[in-house]
Amino acid sequence: MSTIAAEYQPVRVEADLDEPLSRWLWAVKWLLLLPHHFLLTALGIGLLIATALAFPVIFFTGRYPRWLFLYSTGVLRWAWRVAYYSYGALATDRYPPFTLGAVPDYPARLFIDRPEHLPRGPGLLLSRLRALPQLLLVALVGLVFRLVWWIGGLSAVLALVALTILVLSSPAAALLRTGHYPRSQFRSLVAFDRWAIQVLAYLFFLTDALPPLRPEHTARRGGRLQNYLRNRHHRPPGGRAPAVSAR
């Protein structure tokens, strides 16, 4: 199912709920993803280097070098697929591919249009100050997760409590009990993931489109109507509901 939004967006984060999902696989995904974590650490360092190399070019010309742009976009795309498979969404059991390139048939997709022009000179730095509230919010969320991780390392009891709260408040609890992913939670998680990726793309100069401070939790009315009409006329035999997508 195509999930590209009708309105133009330079940073498009797409996701399909890839059911059926395993009841228990989420418990070992952290272990299965160890190769990805090692590679993403190296790729993340490369992203910082690529941004440092691109910065003087953007500062004086207002254009992001194409080969550096493709690499930086690929790193975010790779990270999005890993997050979607793991605890950023838990919405697919299909193992993420090892590639910087786009994989159109994977349930999680990211497309970023290379901007024709970016602010030059001091305006480049001043424009990034607009993202300070969004950056503080992202940093706060990351700090909370890091604090929970650190506290859990001090005490097995606190670690067990933190893990229990995480499981019961995540889609893992519903998967364990019923084998089905809660639809409302899917849209909320993807909305936050989309917002975080758009903020990162802005901070790394991959776009000049600043996302709003508040992540969108619901689709536009027009998008809902189109999805309803499309699903109504393309319902599979047997009355089974079609796949859920988030745009």
PDB file of C-alpha atoms in Angstrom:
ATOM      1  CA  MET A   1       0.000   0.000   0.000  1.00  0.00           C
ATOM      2  CA  SER A   2       1.378   3.384  -0.957  1.00  0.00           C
ATOM      3  CA  THR A   3       1.678   5.714   2.006  1.00  0.00           C
ATOM      4  CA  ILE A   4       3.239   8.809   0.461  1.00  0.00           C
ATOM      5  CA  ALA A   5       1.399  11.863   1.751  1.00  0.00           C
ATOM      6  CA  ALA A   6      -0.618  13.913  -0.719  1.00  0.00           C
ATOM      7  CA  GLU A   7       0.987  17.142   0.441  1.00  0.00           C
ATOM      8  CA  TYR A   8       4.634  17.782  -0.369  1.00  0.00           C
ATOM      9  CA  GLN A   9       7.116  17.095   2.407  1.00  0.00           C
ATOM     10  CA  PRO A  10      10.901  17.230   1.928  1.00  0.00           C
ATOM     11  CA  VAL A  11      11.361  14.612   4.702  1.00  0.00           C
ATOM     12  CA  ARG A  12       8.918  11.729   4.264  1.00  0.00           C
ATOM     13  CA  VAL A  13       8.823   8.987   6.888  1.00  0.00           C
ATOM     14  CA  GLU A  14       6.566   6.079   5.950  1.00  0.00           C
ATOM     15  CA  ALA A  15       5.571   2.981   7.899  1.00  0.00           C
ATOM     16  CA  ASP A  16       3.339  -0.054   7.361  1.00  0.00           C
ATOM     17  CA  LEU A  17       2.174  -2.252  10.220  1.00  0.00           C
ATOM     18  CA  ASP A  18       3.614  -5.579   9.086  1.00  0.00           C
ATOM     19  CA  GLU A  19       1.297  -8.166  10.586  1.00  0.00           C
ATOM     20  CA  PRO A  20       1.180 -10.961  11.595  1.00  0.00           C
ATOM     21  CA  LEU A  21       3.755 -10.373  14.344  1.00  0.00           C
ATOM     22  CA  SER A  22       5.374 -12.903  16.671  1.00  0.00           C
ATOM     23  CA  ARG A  23       4.225 -12.926  20.300  1.00  0.00           C
ATOM     24  CA  TRP A  24       7.731 -13.386  21.675  1.00  0.00           C
ATOM     25  CA  LEU A  25      10.325 -12.293  19.089  1.00  0.00           C
ATOM     26  CA  TRP A  26      10.414  -8.746  20.533  1.00  0.00           C
ATOM     27  CA  ALA A  27      12.124 -10.152  23.638  1.00  0.00           C
ATOM     28  CA  VAL A  28      15.275 -11.136  21.720  1.00  0.00           C
ATOM     29  CA  LYS A  29      15.411  -8.452  19.054  1.00  0.00           C
ATOM     30  CA  TRP A  30      18.026  -6.523  21.033  1.00  0.00           C
ATOM     31  CA  LEU A  31      20.310  -9.549  20.669  1.00  0.00           C
ATOM     32  CA  LEU A  32      19.543 -10.093  16.991  1.00  0.00           C
ATOM     33  CA  LEU A  33      20.397  -6.464  16.267  1.00  0.00           C
ATOM     34  CA  LEU A  34      23.904  -6.484  17.744  1.00  0.00           C
ATOM     35  CA  PRO A  35      25.545  -6.437  14.266  1.00  0.00           C
ATOM     36  CA  HIS A  36      23.422  -3.414  13.331  1.00  0.00           C
ATOM     37  CA  HIS A  37      24.332  -1.589  16.541  1.00  0.00           C
ATOM     38  CA  PHE A  38      28.057  -2.026  15.900  1.00  0.00           C
ATOM     39  CA  LEU A  39      27.713  -0.843  12.306  1.00  0.00           C
ATOM     40  CA  LEU A  40      25.457   2.083  13.223  1.00  0.00           C
ATOM     41  CA  THR A  41      28.002   3.266  15.765  1.00  0.00           C
ATOM     42  CA  ALA A  42      30.614   3.485  13.011  1.00  0.00           C
ATOM     43  CA  LEU A  43      28.111   4.975  10.571  1.00  0.00           C
ATOM     44  CA  GLY A  44      27.050   7.547  13.171  1.00  0.00           C
ATOM     45  CA  ILE A  45      30.650   8.680  13.554  1.00  0.00           C
ATOM     46  CA  GLY A  46      30.817   8.902   9.778  1.00  0.00           C
ATOM     47  CA  LEU A  47      27.652  11.020   9.811  1.00  0.00           C
ATOM     48  CA  LEU A  48      29.285  13.525  12.147  1.00  0.00           C
ATOM     49  CA  ILE A  49      32.360  13.633   9.917  1.00  0.00           C
ATOM     50  CA  ALA A  50      30.216  14.045   6.794  1.00  0.00           C
ATOM     51  CA  THR A  51      28.340  16.922   8.428  1.00  0.00           C
ATOM     52  CA  ALA A  52      31.627  18.582   9.407  1.00  0.00           C
ATOM     53  CA  LEU A  53      32.884  18.256   5.823  1.00  0.00           C
ATOM     54  CA  ALA A  54      29.646  19.555   4.354  1.00  0.00           C
ATOM     55  CA  PHE A  55      29.332  22.517   6.709  1.00  0.00           C
ATOM     56  CA  PRO A  56      31.922  24.847   5.102  1.00  0.00           C
ATOM     57  CA  VAL A  57      30.529  24.067   1.664  1.00  0.00           C
ATOM     58  CA  ILE A  58      26.994  24.888   2.800  1.00  0.00           C
ATOM     59  CA  PHE A  59      28.238  27.962   4.691  1.00  0.00           C
ATOM     60  CA  PHE A  60      29.780  29.517   1.566  1.00  0.00           C
ATOM     61  CA  THR A  61      27.602  28.121  -1.244  1.00  0.00           C
ATOM     62  CA  GLY A  62      24.241  27.213   0.341  1.00  0.00           C
ATOM     63  CA  ARG A  63      24.355  23.730  -1.229  1.00  0.00           C
ATOM     64  CA  TYR A  64      24.867  20.340   0.388  1.00  0.00           C
ATOM     65  CA  PRO A  65      27.453  18.205  -1.521  1.00  0.00           C
ATOM     66  CA  ARG A  66      25.521  15.431  -3.217  1.00  0.00           C
ATOM     67  CA  TRP A  67      27.670  12.456  -2.192  1.00  0.00           C
ATOM     68  CA  LEU A  68      27.762  13.557   1.441  1.00  0.00           C
ATOM     69  CA  PHE A  69      24.002  14.138   1.346  1.00  0.00           C
ATOM     70  CA  LEU A  70      23.363  10.613   0.049  1.00  0.00           C
ATOM     71  CA  TYR A  71      25.542   9.119   2.776  1.00  0.00           C
ATOM     72  CA  SER A  72      23.945  11.139   5.593  1.00  0.00           C
ATOM     73  CA  THR A  73      20.447  10.339   4.350  1.00  0.00           C
ATOM     74  CA  GLY A  74      21.380   6.666   4.123  1.00  0.00           C
ATOM     75  CA  VAL A  75      22.533   6.575   7.744  1.00  0.00           C
ATOM     76  CA  LEU A  76      19.221   8.025   8.957  1.00  0.00           C
ATOM     77  CA  ARG A  77      17.350   5.592   6.702  1.00  0.00           C
ATOM     78  CA  TRP A  78      19.303   2.639   8.117  1.00  0.00           C
ATOM     79  CA  ALA A  79      18.710   3.795  11.697  1.00  0.00           C
ATOM     80  CA  TRP A  80      14.964   4.228  11.024  1.00  0.00           C
ATOM     81  CA  ARG A  81      14.621   0.661   9.748  1.00  0.00           C
ATOM     82  CA  VAL A  82      16.460  -0.705  12.806  1.00  0.00           C
ATOM     83  CA  ALA A  83      14.349   1.403  15.190  1.00  0.00           C
ATOM     84  CA  TYR A  84      11.148   0.283  13.470  1.00  0.00           C
ATOM     85  CA  TYR A  85      12.103  -3.392  13.771  1.00  0.00           C
ATOM     86  CA  SER A  86      13.183  -2.989  17.384  1.00  0.00           C
ATOM     87  CA  TYR A  87      11.857  -0.963  20.293  1.00  0.00           C
ATOM     88  CA  GLY A  88      11.186   2.239  18.391  1.00  0.00           C
ATOM     89  CA  ALA A  89       7.984   0.620  17.095  1.00  0.00           C
ATOM     90  CA  LEU A  90       8.149  -3.224  17.128  1.00  0.00           C
ATOM     91  CA  ALA A  91       5.904  -3.067  14.072  1.00  0.00           C
ATOM     92  CA  THR A  92       7.662  -5.615  11.849  1.00  0.00           C
ATOM     93  CA  ASP A  93       9.451  -8.920  12.276  1.00  0.00           C
ATOM     94  CA  ARG A  94      11.280  -8.583   8.972  1.00  0.00           C
ATOM     95  CA  TYR A  95      14.986  -8.212   9.723  1.00  0.00           C
ATOM     96  CA  PRO A  96      16.319  -4.830   8.519  1.00  0.00           C
ATOM     97  CA  PRO A  97      18.688  -4.968   5.541  1.00  0.00           C
ATOM     98  CA  PHE A  98      22.326  -3.876   5.723  1.00  0.00           C
ATOM     99  CA  THR A  99      22.233  -1.027   3.240  1.00  0.00           C
ATOM    100  CA  LEU A 100      22.271   2.758   3.080  1.00  0.00           C
ATOM    101  CA  GLY A 101      20.016   2.714   0.052  1.00  0.00           C
ATOM    102  CA  ALA A 102      16.242   2.756  -0.112  1.00  0.00           C
ATOM    103  CA  VAL A 103      14.384  -0.559   0.107  1.00  0.00           C
ATOM    104  CA  PRO A 104      10.911   0.231  -1.290  1.00  0.00           C
ATOM    105  CA  ASP A 105       9.274  -3.002  -0.119  1.00  0.00           C
ATOM    106  CA  TYR A 106      10.496  -2.737   3.502  1.00  0.00           C
ATOM    107  CA  PRO A 107       7.729  -1.671   5.948  1.00  0.00           C
ATOM    108  CA  ALA A 108       9.737   1.370   7.159  1.00  0.00           C
ATOM    109  CA  ARG A 109      10.929   3.881   4.549  1.00  0.00           C
ATOM    110  CA  LEU A 110      12.599   7.286   4.582  1.00  0.00           C
ATOM    111  CA  PHE A 111      12.943   9.737   1.703  1.00  0.00           C
ATOM    112  CA  ILE A 112      14.663  13.113   1.947  1.00  0.00           C
ATOM    113  CA  ASP A 113      14.758  15.507  -0.990  1.00  0.00           C
ATOM    114  CA  ARG A 114      18.096  17.237  -1.417  1.00  0.00           C
ATOM    115  CA  PRO A 115      17.428  20.970  -0.942  1.00  0.00           C
ATOM    116  CA  GLU A 116      18.245  23.243  -3.852  1.00  0.00           C
ATOM    117  CA  HIS A 117      19.393  26.020  -1.551  1.00  0.00           C
ATOM    118  CA  LEU A 118      20.181  26.333   2.148  1.00  0.00           C
ATOM    119  CA  PRO A 119      20.882  29.513   4.140  1.00  0.00           C
ATOM    120  CA  ARG A 120      24.455  30.747   3.728  1.00  0.00           C
ATOM    121  CA  GLY A 121      26.881  32.442   6.085  1.00  0.00           C
ATOM    122  CA  PRO A 122      25.741  33.370   9.591  1.00  0.00           C
ATOM    123  CA  GLY A 123      22.142  32.770   8.509  1.00  0.00           C
ATOM    124  CA  LEU A 124      22.897  29.035   8.424  1.00  0.00           C
ATOM    125  CA  LEU A 125      23.708  28.965  12.138  1.00  0.00           C
ATOM    126  CA  LEU A 126      20.952  31.384  13.075  1.00  0.00           C
ATOM    127  CA  SER A 127      18.382  29.262  11.258  1.00  0.00           C
ATOM    128  CA  ARG A 128      19.336  26.228  13.376  1.00  0.00           C
ATOM    129  CA  LEU A 129      18.576  28.135  16.540  1.00  0.00           C
ATOM    130  CA  ARG A 130      14.925  27.843  15.521  1.00  0.00           C
ATOM    131  CA  ALA A 131      15.170  24.141  16.356  1.00  0.00           C
ATOM    132  CA  LEU A 132      16.313  24.761  19.937  1.00  0.00           C
ATOM    133  CA  PRO A 133      12.930  23.853  21.526  1.00  0.00           C
ATOM    134  CA  GLN A 134      12.703  20.666  19.443  1.00  0.00           C
ATOM    135  CA  LEU A 135      16.301  19.781  20.273  1.00  0.00           C
ATOM    136  CA  LEU A 136      15.693  20.253  23.990  1.00  0.00           C
ATOM    137  CA  LEU A 137      12.654  17.979  23.825  1.00  0.00           C
ATOM    138  CA  VAL A 138      14.593  15.255  21.983  1.00  0.00           C
ATOM    139  CA  ALA A 139      17.461  15.602  24.478  1.00  0.00           C
ATOM    140  CA  LEU A 140      15.026  15.325  27.396  1.00  0.00           C
ATOM    141  CA  VAL A 141      13.515  12.107  26.045  1.00  0.00           C
ATOM    142  CA  GLY A 142      16.992  10.672  25.452  1.00  0.00           C
ATOM    143  CA  LEU A 143      18.083  11.686  28.950  1.00  0.00           C
ATOM    144  CA  VAL A 144      15.100   9.928  30.512  1.00  0.00           C
ATOM    145  CA  PHE A 145      15.865   6.699  28.645  1.00  0.00           C
ATOM    146  CA  ARG A 146      19.536   6.956  29.570  1.00  0.00           C
ATOM    147  CA  LEU A 147      18.662   7.582  33.233  1.00  0.00           C
ATOM    148  CA  VAL A 148      16.380   4.546  33.341  1.00  0.00           C
ATOM    149  CA  TRP A 149      19.145   2.473  31.769  1.00  0.00           C
ATOM    150  CA  TRP A 150      21.716   3.731  34.328  1.00  0.00           C
ATOM    151  CA  ILE A 151      19.462   3.186  37.334  1.00  0.00           C
ATOM    152  CA  GLY A 152      18.588  -0.293  36.104  1.00  0.00           C
ATOM    153  CA  GLY A 153      22.276  -1.125  36.058  1.00  0.00           C
ATOM    154  CA  LEU A 154      22.579  -0.312  39.769  1.00  0.00           C
ATOM    155  CA  SER A 155      19.969  -2.697  41.024  1.00  0.00           C
ATOM    156  CA  ALA A 156      18.436  -5.863  39.617  1.00  0.00           C
ATOM    157  CA  VAL A 157      15.158  -4.980  41.320  1.00  0.00           C
ATOM    158  CA  LEU A 158      14.982  -1.522  39.754  1.00  0.00           C
ATOM    159  CA  ALA A 159      15.969  -3.011  36.414  1.00  0.00           C
ATOM    160  CA  LEU A 160      13.139  -5.521  36.687  1.00  0.00           C
ATOM    161  CA  VAL A 161      10.654  -2.771  37.603  1.00  0.00           C
ATOM    162  CA  ALA A 162      11.822  -0.579  34.714  1.00  0.00           C
ATOM    163  CA  LEU A 163      11.592  -3.534  32.321  1.00  0.00           C
ATOM    164  CA  THR A 164       8.110  -4.425  33.559  1.00  0.00           C
ATOM    165  CA  ILE A 165       6.868  -0.864  33.097  1.00  0.00           C
ATOM    166  CA  LEU A 166       8.420  -0.699  29.641  1.00  0.00           C
ATOM    167  CA  VAL A 167       6.865  -3.984  28.551  1.00  0.00           C
ATOM    168  CA  LEU A 168       3.410  -3.218  29.943  1.00  0.00           C
ATOM    169  CA  SER A 169       3.340   0.247  28.346  1.00  0.00           C
ATOM    170  CA  SER A 170       4.660  -0.844  24.951  1.00  0.00           C
ATOM    171  CA  PRO A 171       3.113  -2.832  22.095  1.00  0.00           C
ATOM    172  CA  ALA A 172       5.035  -5.841  23.431  1.00  0.00           C
ATOM    173  CA  ALA A 173       2.386  -6.324  26.130  1.00  0.00           C
ATOM    174  CA  ALA A 174      -0.438  -6.523  23.587  1.00  0.00           C
ATOM    175  CA  LEU A 175       1.599  -8.827  21.343  1.00  0.00           C
ATOM    176  CA  LEU A 176       2.317 -11.130  24.262  1.00  0.00           C
ATOM    177  CA  ARG A 177      -1.333 -11.288  25.347  1.00  0.00           C
ATOM    178  CA  THR A 178      -3.225 -11.252  22.062  1.00  0.00           C
ATOM    179  CA  GLY A 179      -0.714 -11.503  19.216  1.00  0.00           C
ATOM    180  CA  HIS A 180      -2.085  -8.256  17.750  1.00  0.00           C
ATOM    181  CA  TYR A 181      -0.559  -4.786  17.606  1.00  0.00           C
ATOM    182  CA  PRO A 182      -2.719  -1.941  19.055  1.00  0.00           C
ATOM    183  CA  ARG A 183      -3.575   0.386  16.152  1.00  0.00           C
ATOM    184  CA  SER A 184      -3.796   3.609  18.164  1.00  0.00           C
ATOM    185  CA  GLN A 185      -0.391   3.007  19.727  1.00  0.00           C
ATOM    186  CA  PHE A 186       1.094   2.299  16.301  1.00  0.00           C
ATOM    187  CA  ARG A 187       0.073   5.704  14.947  1.00  0.00           C
ATOM    188  CA  SER A 188       1.288   7.510  18.072  1.00  0.00           C
ATOM    189  CA  LEU A 189       4.695   5.810  18.044  1.00  0.00           C
ATOM    190  CA  VAL A 190       5.227   6.388  14.341  1.00  0.00           C
ATOM    191  CA  ALA A 191       4.157  10.020  14.709  1.00  0.00           C
ATOM    192  CA  PHE A 192       6.825  10.587  17.357  1.00  0.00           C
ATOM    193  CA  ASP A 193       9.464   8.655  15.378  1.00  0.00           C
ATOM    194  CA  ARG A 194       8.652  10.706  12.281  1.00  0.00           C
ATOM    195  CA  TRP A 195       8.958  13.942  14.205  1.00  0.00           C
ATOM    196  CA  ALA A 196      12.307  12.934  15.742  1.00  0.00           C
ATOM    197  CA  ILE A 197      13.733  11.993  12.331  1.00  0.00           C
ATOM    198  CA  GLN A 198      12.566  15.293  10.832  1.00  0.00           C
ATOM    199  CA  VAL A 199      14.243  17.212  13.682  1.00  0.00           C
ATOM    200  CA  LEU A 200      17.504  15.302  13.145  1.00  0.00           C
ATOM    201  CA  ALA A 201      17.359  15.919   9.396  1.00  0.00           C
ATOM    202  CA  TYR A 202      16.983  19.643  10.084  1.00  0.00           C
ATOM    203  CA  LEU A 203      19.852  19.741  12.586  1.00  0.00           C
ATOM    204  CA  PHE A 204      22.155  17.905  10.167  1.00  0.00           C
ATOM    205  CA  PHE A 205      21.361  20.441   7.402  1.00  0.00           C
ATOM    206  CA  LEU A 206      19.603  17.809   5.261  1.00  0.00           C
ATOM    207  CA  THR A 207      16.548  20.040   4.966  1.00  0.00           C
ATOM    208  CA  ASP A 208      15.506  23.589   5.723  1.00  0.00           C
ATOM    209  CA  ALA A 209      11.954  22.555   6.684  1.00  0.00           C
ATOM    210  CA  LEU A 210      11.621  22.778  10.471  1.00  0.00           C
ATOM    211  CA  PRO A 211       8.990  20.393  11.898  1.00  0.00           C
ATOM    212  CA  PRO A 212       6.489  21.753  14.442  1.00  0.00           C
ATOM    213  CA  LEU A 213       7.266  21.573  18.134  1.00  0.00           C
ATOM    214  CA  ARG A 214       4.460  19.100  18.816  1.00  0.00           C
ATOM    215  CA  PRO A 215       4.535  15.722  17.046  1.00  0.00           C
ATOM    216  CA  GLU A 216       1.384  15.022  15.058  1.00  0.00           C
ATOM    217  CA  HIS A 217      -0.590  12.147  16.574  1.00  0.00           C
ATOM    218  CA  THR A 218      -3.359  11.999  14.015  1.00  0.00           C
ATOM    219  CA  ALA A 219      -3.468  12.051  10.255  1.00  0.00           C
ATOM    220  CA  ARG A 220      -5.135  14.816   8.304  1.00  0.00           C
ATOM    221  CA  ARG A 221      -8.857  14.461   7.781  1.00  0.00           C
ATOM    222  CA  GLY A 222      -8.348  14.182   4.039  1.00  0.00           C
ATOM    223  CA  GLY A 223      -5.829  11.384   4.497  1.00  0.00           C
ATOM    224  CA  ARG A 224      -8.210   9.500   6.794  1.00  0.00           C
ATOM    225  CA  LEU A 225     -11.041   9.804   4.304  1.00  0.00           C
ATOM    226  CA  GLN A 226      -8.852   8.580   1.441  1.00  0.00           C
ATOM    227  CA  ASN A 227      -7.641   5.617   3.513  1.00  0.00           C
ATOM    228  CA  TYR A 228     -11.208   4.758   4.560  1.00  0.00           C
ATOM    229  CA  LEU A 229     -12.514   4.804   0.995  1.00  0.00           C
ATOM    230  CA  ARG A 230      -9.520   2.890  -0.342  1.00  0.00           C
ATOM    231  CA  ASN A 231      -9.737   0.232   2.394  1.00  0.00           C
ATOM    232  CA  ARG A 232     -13.498  -0.079   1.946  1.00  0.00           C
ATOM    233  CA  HIS A 233     -13.165  -0.875  -1.748  1.00  0.00           C
ATOM    234  CA  HIS A 234     -10.056  -3.059  -1.382  1.00  0.00           C
ATOM    235  CA  ARG A 235     -10.970  -5.196   1.617  1.00  0.00           C
ATOM    236  CA  PRO A 236      -9.542  -8.711   1.159  1.00  0.00           C
ATOM    237  CA  PRO A 237     -11.885 -11.707   0.966  1.00  0.00           C
ATOM    238  CA  GLY A 238     -13.011 -13.082   4.297  1.00  0.00           C
ATOM    239  CA  GLY A 239     -13.528  -9.687   5.925  1.00  0.00           C
ATOM    240  CA  ARG A 240      -9.975  -9.349   7.206  1.00  0.00           C
ATOM    241  CA  ALA A 241      -8.955  -5.766   7.820  1.00  0.00           C
ATOM    242  CA  PRO A 242      -6.253  -4.385   5.484  1.00  0.00           C
ATOM    243  CA  ALA A 243      -2.774  -3.457   6.638  1.00  0.00           C
ATOM    244  CA  VAL A 244      -2.432  -0.286   8.672  1.00  0.00           C
ATOM    245  CA  SER A 245      -0.133   2.430   7.372  1.00  0.00           C
ATOM    246  CA  ALA A 246       1.161   5.619   8.924  1.00  0.00           C
ATOM    247  CA  ARG A 247       2.135   8.594   6.785  1.00  0.00           C
TER     248      ARG A 247
END
